Coordinates of C-alpha atoms and ligand atoms in Angstrom, one line a residue:
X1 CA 24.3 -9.1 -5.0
X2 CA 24.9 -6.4 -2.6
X3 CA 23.8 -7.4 1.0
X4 CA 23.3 -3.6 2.5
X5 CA 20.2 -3.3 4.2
X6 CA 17.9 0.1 3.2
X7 CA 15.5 2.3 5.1
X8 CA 13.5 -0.1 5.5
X9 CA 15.4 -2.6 6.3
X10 CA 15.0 -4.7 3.4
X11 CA 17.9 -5.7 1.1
X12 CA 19.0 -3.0 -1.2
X13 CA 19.8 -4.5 -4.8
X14 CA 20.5 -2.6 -7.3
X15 CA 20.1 -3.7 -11.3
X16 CA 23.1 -2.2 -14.2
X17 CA 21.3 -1.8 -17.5
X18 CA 23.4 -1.7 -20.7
X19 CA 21.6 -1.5 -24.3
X20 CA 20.9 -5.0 -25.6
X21 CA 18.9 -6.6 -28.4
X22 CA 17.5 -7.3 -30.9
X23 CA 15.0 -9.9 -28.1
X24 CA 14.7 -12.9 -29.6
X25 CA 13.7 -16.4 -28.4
X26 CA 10.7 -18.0 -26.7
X27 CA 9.9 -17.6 -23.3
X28 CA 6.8 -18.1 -20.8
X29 CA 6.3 -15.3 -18.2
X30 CA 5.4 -16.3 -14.6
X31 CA 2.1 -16.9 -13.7
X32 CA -0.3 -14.0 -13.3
X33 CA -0.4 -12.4 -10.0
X34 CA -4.2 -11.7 -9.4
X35 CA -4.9 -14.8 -10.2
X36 CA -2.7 -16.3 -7.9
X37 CA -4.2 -14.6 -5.3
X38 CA -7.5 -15.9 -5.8
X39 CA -6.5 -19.3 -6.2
X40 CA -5.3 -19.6 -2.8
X41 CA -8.3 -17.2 -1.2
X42 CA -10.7 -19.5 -2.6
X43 CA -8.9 -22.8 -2.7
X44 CA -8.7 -22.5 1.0
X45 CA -12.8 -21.2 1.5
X46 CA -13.7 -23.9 -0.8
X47 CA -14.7 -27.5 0.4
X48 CA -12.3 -30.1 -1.1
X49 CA -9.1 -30.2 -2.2
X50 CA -7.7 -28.0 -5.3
X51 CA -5.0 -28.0 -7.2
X52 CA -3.3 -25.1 -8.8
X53 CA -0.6 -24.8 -11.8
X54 CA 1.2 -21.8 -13.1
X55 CA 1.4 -20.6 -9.3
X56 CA 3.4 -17.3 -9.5
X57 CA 6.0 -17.9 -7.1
X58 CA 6.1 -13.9 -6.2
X59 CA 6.4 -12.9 -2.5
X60 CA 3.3 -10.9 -3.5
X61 CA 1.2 -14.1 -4.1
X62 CA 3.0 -15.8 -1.3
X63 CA 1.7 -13.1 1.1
X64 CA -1.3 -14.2 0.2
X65 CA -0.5 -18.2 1.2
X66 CA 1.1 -17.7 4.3
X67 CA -1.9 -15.7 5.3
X68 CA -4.3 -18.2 4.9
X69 CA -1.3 -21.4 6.5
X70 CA -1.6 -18.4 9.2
X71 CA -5.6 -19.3 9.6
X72 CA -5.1 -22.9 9.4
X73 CA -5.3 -23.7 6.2
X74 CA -2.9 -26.7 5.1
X75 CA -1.7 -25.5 1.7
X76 CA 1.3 -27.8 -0.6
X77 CA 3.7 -26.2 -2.4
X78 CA 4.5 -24.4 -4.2
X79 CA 7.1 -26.7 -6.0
X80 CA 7.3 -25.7 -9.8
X81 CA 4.1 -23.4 -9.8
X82 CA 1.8 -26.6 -8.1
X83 CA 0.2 -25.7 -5.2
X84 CA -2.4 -27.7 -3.8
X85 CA -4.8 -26.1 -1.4
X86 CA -6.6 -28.5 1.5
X87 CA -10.2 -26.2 1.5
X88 CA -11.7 -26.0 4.9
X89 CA -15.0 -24.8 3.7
X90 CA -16.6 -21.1 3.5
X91 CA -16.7 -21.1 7.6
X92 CA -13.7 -23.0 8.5
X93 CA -10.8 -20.4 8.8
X94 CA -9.4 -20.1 12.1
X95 CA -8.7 -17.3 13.8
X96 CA -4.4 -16.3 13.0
X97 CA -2.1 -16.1 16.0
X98 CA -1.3 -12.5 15.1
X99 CA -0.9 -9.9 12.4
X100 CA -0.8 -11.0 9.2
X101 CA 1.8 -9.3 7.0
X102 CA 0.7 -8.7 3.7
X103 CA 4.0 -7.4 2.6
X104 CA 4.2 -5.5 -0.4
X105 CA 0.6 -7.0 -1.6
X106 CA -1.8 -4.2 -2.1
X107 CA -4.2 -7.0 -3.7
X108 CA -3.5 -9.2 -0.6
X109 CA -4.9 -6.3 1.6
X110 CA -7.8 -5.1 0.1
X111 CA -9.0 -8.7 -0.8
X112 CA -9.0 -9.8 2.2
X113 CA -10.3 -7.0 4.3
X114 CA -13.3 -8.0 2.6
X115 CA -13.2 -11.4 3.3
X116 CA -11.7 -10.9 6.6
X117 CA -14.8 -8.4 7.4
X118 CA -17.0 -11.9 7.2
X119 CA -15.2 -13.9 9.9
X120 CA -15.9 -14.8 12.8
X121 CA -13.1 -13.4 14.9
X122 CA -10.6 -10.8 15.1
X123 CA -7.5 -9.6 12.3
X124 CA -5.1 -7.6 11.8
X125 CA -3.2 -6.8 8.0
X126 CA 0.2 -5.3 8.4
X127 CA 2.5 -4.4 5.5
X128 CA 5.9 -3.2 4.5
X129 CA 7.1 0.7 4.3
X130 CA 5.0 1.2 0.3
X131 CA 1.7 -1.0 1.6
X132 CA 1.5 1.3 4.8
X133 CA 1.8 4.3 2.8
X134 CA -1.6 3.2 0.7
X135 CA -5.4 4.0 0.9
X136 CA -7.5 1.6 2.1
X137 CA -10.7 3.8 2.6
X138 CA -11.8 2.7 -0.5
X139 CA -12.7 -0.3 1.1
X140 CA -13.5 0.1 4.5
X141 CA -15.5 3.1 3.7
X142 CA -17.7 0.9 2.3
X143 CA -17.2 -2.8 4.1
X144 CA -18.5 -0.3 6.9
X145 CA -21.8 0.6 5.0
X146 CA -22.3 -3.6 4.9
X147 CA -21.4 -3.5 8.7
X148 CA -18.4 -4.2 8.9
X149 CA -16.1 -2.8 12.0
X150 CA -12.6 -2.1 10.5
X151 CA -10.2 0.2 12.3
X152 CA -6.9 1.7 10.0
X153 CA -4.2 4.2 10.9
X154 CA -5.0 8.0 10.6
X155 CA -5.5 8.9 7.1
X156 CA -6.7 5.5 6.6
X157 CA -3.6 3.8 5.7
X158 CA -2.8 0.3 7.8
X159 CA -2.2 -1.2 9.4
X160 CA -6.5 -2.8 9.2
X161 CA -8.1 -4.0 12.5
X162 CA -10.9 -6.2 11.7
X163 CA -13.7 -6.8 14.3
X164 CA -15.0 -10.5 14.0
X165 CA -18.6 -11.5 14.8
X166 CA -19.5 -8.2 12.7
X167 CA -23.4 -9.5 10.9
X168 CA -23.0 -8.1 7.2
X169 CA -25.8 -7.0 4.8
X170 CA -25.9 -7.2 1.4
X171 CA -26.1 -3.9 -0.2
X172 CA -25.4 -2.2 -3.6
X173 CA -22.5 0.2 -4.3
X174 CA -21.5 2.7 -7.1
X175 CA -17.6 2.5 -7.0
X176 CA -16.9 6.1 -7.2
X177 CA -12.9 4.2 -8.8
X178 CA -12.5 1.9 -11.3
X179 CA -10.9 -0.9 -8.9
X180 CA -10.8 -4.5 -9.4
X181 CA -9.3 -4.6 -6.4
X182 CA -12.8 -2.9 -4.4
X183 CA -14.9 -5.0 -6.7
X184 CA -13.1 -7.7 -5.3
X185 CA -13.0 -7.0 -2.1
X186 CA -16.8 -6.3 -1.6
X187 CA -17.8 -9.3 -3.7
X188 CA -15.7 -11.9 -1.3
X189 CA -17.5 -9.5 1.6
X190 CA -20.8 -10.3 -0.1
X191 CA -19.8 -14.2 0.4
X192 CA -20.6 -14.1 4.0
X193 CA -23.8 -11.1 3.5
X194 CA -27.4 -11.2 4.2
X195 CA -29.0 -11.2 0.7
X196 CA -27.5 -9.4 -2.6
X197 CA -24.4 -7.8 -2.5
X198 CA -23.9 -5.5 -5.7
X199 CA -20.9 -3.3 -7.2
X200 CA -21.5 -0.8 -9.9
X201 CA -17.9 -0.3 -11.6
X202 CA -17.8 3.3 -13.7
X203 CA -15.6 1.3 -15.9
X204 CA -14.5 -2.3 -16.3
X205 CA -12.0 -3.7 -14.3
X206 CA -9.9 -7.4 -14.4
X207 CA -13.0 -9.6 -13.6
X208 CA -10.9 -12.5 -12.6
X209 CA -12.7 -12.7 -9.1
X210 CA -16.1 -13.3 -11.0
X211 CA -14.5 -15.7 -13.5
X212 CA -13.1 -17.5 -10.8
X213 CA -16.4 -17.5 -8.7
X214 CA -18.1 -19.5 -11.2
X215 CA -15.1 -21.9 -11.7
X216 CA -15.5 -22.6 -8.1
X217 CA -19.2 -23.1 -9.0
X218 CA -20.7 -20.1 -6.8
X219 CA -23.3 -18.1 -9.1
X220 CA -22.2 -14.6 -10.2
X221 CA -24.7 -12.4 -12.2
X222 CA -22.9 -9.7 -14.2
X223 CA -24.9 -7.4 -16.5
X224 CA -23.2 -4.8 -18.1
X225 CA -20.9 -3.0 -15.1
X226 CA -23.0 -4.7 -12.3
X227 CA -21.7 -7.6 -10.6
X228 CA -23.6 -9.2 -8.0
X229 CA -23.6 -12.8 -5.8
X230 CA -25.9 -13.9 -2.9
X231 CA -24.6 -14.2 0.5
X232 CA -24.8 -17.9 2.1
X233 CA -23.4 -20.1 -0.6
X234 CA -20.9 -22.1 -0.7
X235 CA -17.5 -23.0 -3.0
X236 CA -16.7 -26.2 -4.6
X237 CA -13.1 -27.5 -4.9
X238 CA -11.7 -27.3 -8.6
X239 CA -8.5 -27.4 -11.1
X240 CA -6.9 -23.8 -12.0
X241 CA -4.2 -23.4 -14.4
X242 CA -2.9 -19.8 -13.9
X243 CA -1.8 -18.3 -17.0
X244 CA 1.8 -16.3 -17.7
X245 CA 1.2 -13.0 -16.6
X246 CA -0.1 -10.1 -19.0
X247 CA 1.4 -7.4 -16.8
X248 CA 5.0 -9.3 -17.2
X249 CA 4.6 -10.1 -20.5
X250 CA 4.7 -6.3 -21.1
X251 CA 8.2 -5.7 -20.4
X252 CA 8.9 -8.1 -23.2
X253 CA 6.8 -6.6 -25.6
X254 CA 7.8 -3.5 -25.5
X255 CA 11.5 -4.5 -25.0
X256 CA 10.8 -6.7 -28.6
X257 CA 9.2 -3.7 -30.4
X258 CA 11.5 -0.8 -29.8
X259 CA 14.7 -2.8 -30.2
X260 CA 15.3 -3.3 -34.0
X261 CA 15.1 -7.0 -35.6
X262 CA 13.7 -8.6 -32.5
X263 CA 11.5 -11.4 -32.6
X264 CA 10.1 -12.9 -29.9
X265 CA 7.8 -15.3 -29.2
X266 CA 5.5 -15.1 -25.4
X267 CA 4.1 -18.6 -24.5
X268 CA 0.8 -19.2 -22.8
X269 CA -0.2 -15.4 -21.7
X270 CA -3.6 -14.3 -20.0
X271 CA -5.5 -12.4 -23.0
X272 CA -8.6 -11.6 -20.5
X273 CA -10.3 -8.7 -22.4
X274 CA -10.2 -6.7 -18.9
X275 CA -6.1 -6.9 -19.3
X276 CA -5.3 -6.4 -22.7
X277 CA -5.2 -2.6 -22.8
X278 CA -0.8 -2.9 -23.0
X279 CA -1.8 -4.4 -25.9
X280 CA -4.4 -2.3 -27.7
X281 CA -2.5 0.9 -26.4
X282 CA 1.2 -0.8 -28.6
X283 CA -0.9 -1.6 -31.4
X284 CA -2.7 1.8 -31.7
X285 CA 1.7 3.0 -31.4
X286 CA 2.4 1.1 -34.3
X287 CA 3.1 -2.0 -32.6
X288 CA 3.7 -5.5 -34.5
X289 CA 1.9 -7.9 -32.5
X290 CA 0.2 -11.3 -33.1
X291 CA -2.0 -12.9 -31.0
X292 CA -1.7 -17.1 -32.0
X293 CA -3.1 -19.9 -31.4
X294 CA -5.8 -18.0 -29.0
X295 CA -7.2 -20.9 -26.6
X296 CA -9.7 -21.3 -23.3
X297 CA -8.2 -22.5 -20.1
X298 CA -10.1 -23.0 -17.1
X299 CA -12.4 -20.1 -17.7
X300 CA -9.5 -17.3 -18.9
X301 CA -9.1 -17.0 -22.0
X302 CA -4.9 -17.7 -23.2
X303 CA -2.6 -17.4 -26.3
X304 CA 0.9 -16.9 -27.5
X305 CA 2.2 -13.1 -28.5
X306 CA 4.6 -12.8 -31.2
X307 CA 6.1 -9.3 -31.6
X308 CA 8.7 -8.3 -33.9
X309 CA 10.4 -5.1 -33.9
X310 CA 8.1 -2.2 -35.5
X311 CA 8.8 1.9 -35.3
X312 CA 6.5 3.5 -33.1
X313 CA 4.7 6.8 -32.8
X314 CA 3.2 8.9 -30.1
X315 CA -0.7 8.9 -29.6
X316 CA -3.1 9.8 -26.7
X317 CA -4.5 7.0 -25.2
X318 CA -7.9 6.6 -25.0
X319 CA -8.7 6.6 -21.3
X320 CA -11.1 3.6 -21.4
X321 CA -7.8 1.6 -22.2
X322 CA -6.6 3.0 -18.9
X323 CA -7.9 0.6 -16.8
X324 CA -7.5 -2.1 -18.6
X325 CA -3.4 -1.4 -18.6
X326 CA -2.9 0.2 -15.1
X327 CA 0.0 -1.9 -13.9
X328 CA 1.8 -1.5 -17.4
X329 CA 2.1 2.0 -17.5
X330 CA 5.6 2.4 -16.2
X331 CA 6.8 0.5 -18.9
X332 CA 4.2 1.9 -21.9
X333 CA 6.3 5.9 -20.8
X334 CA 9.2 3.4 -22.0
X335 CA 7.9 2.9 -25.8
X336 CA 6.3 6.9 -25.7
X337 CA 10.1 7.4 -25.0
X338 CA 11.0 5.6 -27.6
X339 CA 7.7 6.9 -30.2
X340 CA 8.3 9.3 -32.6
X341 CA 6.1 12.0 -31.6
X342 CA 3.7 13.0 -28.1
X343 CA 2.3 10.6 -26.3
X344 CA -0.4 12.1 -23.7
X345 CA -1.6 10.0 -21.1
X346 CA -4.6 11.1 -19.0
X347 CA -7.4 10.1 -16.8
X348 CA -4.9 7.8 -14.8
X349 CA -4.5 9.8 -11.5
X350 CA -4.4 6.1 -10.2
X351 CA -1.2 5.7 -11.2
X352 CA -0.3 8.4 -7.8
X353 CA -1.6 5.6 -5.1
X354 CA 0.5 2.6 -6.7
X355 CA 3.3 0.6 -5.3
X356 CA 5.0 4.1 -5.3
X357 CA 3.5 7.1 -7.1
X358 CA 4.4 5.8 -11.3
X359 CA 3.9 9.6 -12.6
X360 CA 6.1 11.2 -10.1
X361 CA 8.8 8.0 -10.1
X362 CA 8.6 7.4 -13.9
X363 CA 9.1 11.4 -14.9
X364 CA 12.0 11.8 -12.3
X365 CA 14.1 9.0 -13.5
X366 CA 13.3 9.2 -17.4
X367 CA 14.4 13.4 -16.9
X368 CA 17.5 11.6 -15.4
X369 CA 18.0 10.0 -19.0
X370 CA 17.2 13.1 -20.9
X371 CA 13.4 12.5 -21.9
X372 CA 11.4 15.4 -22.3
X373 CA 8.0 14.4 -20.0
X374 CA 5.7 16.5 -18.1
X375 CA 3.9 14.7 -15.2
X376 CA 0.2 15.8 -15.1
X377 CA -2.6 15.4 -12.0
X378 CA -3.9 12.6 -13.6
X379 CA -1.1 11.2 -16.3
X380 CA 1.8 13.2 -18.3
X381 CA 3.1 14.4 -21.6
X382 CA 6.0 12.3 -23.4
X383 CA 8.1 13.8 -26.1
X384 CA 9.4 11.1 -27.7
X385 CA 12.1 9.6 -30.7
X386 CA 15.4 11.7 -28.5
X387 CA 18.0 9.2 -27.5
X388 CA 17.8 8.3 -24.3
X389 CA 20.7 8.4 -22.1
X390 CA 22.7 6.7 -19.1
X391 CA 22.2 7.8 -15.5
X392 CA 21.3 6.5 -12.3
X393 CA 17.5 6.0 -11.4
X394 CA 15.5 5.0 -8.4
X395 CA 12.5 2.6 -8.4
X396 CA 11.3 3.5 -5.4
X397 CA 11.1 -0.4 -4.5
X398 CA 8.7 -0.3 -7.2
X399 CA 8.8 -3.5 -9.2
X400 CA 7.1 -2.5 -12.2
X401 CA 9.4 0.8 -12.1
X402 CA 12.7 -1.5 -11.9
X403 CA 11.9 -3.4 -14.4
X404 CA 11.0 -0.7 -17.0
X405 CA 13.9 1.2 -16.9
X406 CA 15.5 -2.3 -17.9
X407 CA 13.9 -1.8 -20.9
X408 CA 14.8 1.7 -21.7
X409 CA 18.6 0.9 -21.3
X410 CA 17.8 -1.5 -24.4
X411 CA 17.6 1.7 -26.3
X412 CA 20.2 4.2 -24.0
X413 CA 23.6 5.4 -25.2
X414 CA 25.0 4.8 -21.0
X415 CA 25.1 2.6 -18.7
X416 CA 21.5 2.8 -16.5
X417 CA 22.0 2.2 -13.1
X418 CA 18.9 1.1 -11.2
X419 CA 18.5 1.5 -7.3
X420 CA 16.3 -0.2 -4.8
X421 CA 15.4 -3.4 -7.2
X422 CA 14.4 -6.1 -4.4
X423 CA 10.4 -5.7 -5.3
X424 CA 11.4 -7.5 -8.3
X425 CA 10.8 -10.4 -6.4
X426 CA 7.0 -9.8 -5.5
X427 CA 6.0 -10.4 -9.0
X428 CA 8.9 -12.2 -11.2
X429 CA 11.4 -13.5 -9.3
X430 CA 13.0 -14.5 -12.2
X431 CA 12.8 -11.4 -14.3
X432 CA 16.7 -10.8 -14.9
X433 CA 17.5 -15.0 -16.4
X434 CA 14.5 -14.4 -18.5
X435 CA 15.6 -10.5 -19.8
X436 CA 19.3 -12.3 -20.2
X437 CA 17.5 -14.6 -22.1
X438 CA 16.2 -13.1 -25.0
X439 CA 18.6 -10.2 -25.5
X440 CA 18.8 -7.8 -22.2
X441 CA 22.0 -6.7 -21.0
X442 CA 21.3 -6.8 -17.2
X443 CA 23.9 -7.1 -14.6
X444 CA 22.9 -7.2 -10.6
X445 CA 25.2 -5.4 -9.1
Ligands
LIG1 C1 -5.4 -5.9 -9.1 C2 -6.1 -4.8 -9.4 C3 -5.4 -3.5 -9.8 C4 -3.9 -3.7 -10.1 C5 -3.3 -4.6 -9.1 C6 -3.9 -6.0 -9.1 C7 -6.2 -7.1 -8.7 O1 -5.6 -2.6 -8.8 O2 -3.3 -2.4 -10.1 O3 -1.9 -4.7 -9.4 O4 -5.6 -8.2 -8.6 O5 -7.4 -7.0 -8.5 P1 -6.9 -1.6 -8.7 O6 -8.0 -2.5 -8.9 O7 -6.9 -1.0 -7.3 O8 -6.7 -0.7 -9.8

């Protein structure tokens, strides 16, 4: 692994992609990242002790539990995806010594700005050279309107300086974005509120906050795209078994359906209705997928996804699916590459305030390759069924980005070489044993 340092001083890795296949095998993802996060947020605001399993051992999710060690919370683990969380009750975190750095962890942030806003005493959220570049007005804009006092950087990027002693009110809000990440954030907000504390979502999100909520007994009313909670309650310990993760699943399902005669079996992945646009978006493709053995565990609904190799074709994707697939976009431009046909994506201007912007990042490095996309305001134009070629390409220490042009070097005639990989790590550390696994032909340089 190469040790040079890059611009932001963070090690420079750098992934060599060669085509591979057919996939093959069985294999269980890490566990799912926004779960993760809200095991530990409300493991630790919870009375009683709770165990976790499936723990993604991301840096992203580990943000996440070194912030809340940083406010005294005594946390286990995590040792082989067990963590066990000592909760010190709804009022019991202590004020952090200094900044908290979130990292790369946009979820991180804007989850606990909200729950941050409730506290007692001052905070501060830091983050690395993508996280500072993001908007957060999306939640103190409103945290503010429930009386919160949050301070961010001009043009409202962090670092987030969070007032303590602020007295929130409960209040109701039309998100003007579909973000589960503002639903979130407002709902955990609404914990520590005076009264009812309402979002309005224009579209569904990932709900896992609400799901969760409930596990940890606290009453959630949802009723159609209106979530709502009471201020003043409080969270009782419980069991969480995270499943694999949906959003890393979807390397390996689009890696198994354009390579011919794959075959692969994914173990124990999250099919929560909010997440499963990757795969309604594949299927509509052409895609040959299975959902087996279909299960509950511990309020998220699970099962294992077979997919075999199947020619697909280009389509425009209904933008209601667009939510429900956000984070898998970079690798969904991968099968449009590799469709016969257009693929239009729009209604997904989202994508432009990610870890790095996906339409800009994903239509640079596939033109690199020699696939014919357009980026568009809000999504882009795919021509698919060329051949894909070699080339270098930058992620932008984008994870999702890195490992997606993985995938297209299944189907390239060159080498891919892939810049600025480290991200990897935030949300599956051990992407390239896994990709080796079943059929990749991934080298880190
Ligand atoms: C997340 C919500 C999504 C997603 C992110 C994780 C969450 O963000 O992109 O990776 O855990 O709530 P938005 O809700 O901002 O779209």
């Amino acid at each position: 692994m190469s040790a040079s340092n890059n611009a932001q001083g963070e090690q420079a890795v750098t992934y060599i992609a060669q085509s591979g296949g057919p996939i093959e095998g069985s294999v269980r993802v890490p566990g799912d990242k926004s779960i993760s996060h809200r095991s530990i947020m409300l493991g630790a605001l919870a009375k009683g002790t709770t165990t976790v399993e499936g723990f993604l051992e991301g840096e992203d999710a580990l943000a996440t539990l070194n912030a809340f060690r940083s406010m005294g919370v005594n946390i286990e683990g995590p040792e082989q995806g067990r963590v066990i969380i000592h909760g010190v009750g709804i009022n019991g975190l202590q004020a952090p010594e200094g900044p908290l750095d979130l990292g790369n962890s946009g979820t991180s942030m804007r989850l606990l700005s909200g729950l941050l806003a409730g506290q007692s005493f001052d905070s501060e959220l830091t983050g690395d050279g993508s996280l500072s570049t993001r908007p957060m007005r999306r939640v103190t804009v409103p945290l503010a309107q429930m009386g919160a006092e949050i301070e961010t950087a001009e043009g409202g990027t962090p670092p987030l300086r969070i007032k303590g002693g602020a007295v929130l009110k409960g209040f109701e809000y039309d998100m003007p974005i579909a973000s589960a990440q503002v639903k979130s954030c407002l709902l955990l907000a609404g914990l520590y509120a005076d009264g009812e504390t309402a979002v309005i979502e224009p579209a569904p999100t990932r709900d896992h906050t609400e799901r969760m909520l409930r596990g940890f007994g606290y009453q959630v009313s949802v009723n159609a795209q209106r979530a709502s909670l009471l201020g003043g309650g409080q969270l009782q310990s419980t069991e969480i078994e995270v499943p694999a993760d949906i959003s890393s699943a979807a390397f390996f399902m689009v890696a198994a359906s354009i390579c011919p005669g794959s075959d692969l079996l994914l173990e124990h992945v999250g099919i929560n209705p909010t997440r499963i646009g990757v795969i309604n978006i594949l299927k509509a493709m052409g895609a040959d997928i299975e959902l087996l053995n279909s299960r509950e565990v511990g309020g998220e609904p699970v099962a294992d996804i077979r997919v075999r190799y199947a020619p697909l074709k280009g389509i425009s994707i209904p933008e209601d699916q667009v939510p429900l697939a956000i984070d898998e976009f970079p690798v969904l431009f991968i099968a449009a590459a590799c469709a016969e046909g257009k693929t239009v994506l729009t209604g997904a201007e989202e994508l432009r305030v990610k870890e790095s912007d996906r339409i800009q990042v994903m239509a640079d490095g596939l033109k690199v390759l020699g696939v014919d996309i357009e980026p568009t305001e809000d999504g882009a134009v795919i021509c698919g069924g060329q051949s894909i070629g070699g080339g270098e390409v930058v992620s932008h220490g984008d994870h999702r980005i890195a490992m997606a042009f993985a995938v297209a070097a299944l189907r390239a005639g060159g080498k891919i070489t892939i810049r600025d990989c480290a991200n990897v790590a935030t949300s599956f550390p051990n992407f390239i044993a896994l990709a080796n696994q079943v059929g990749f032909n991934l080298l880190v340089e």
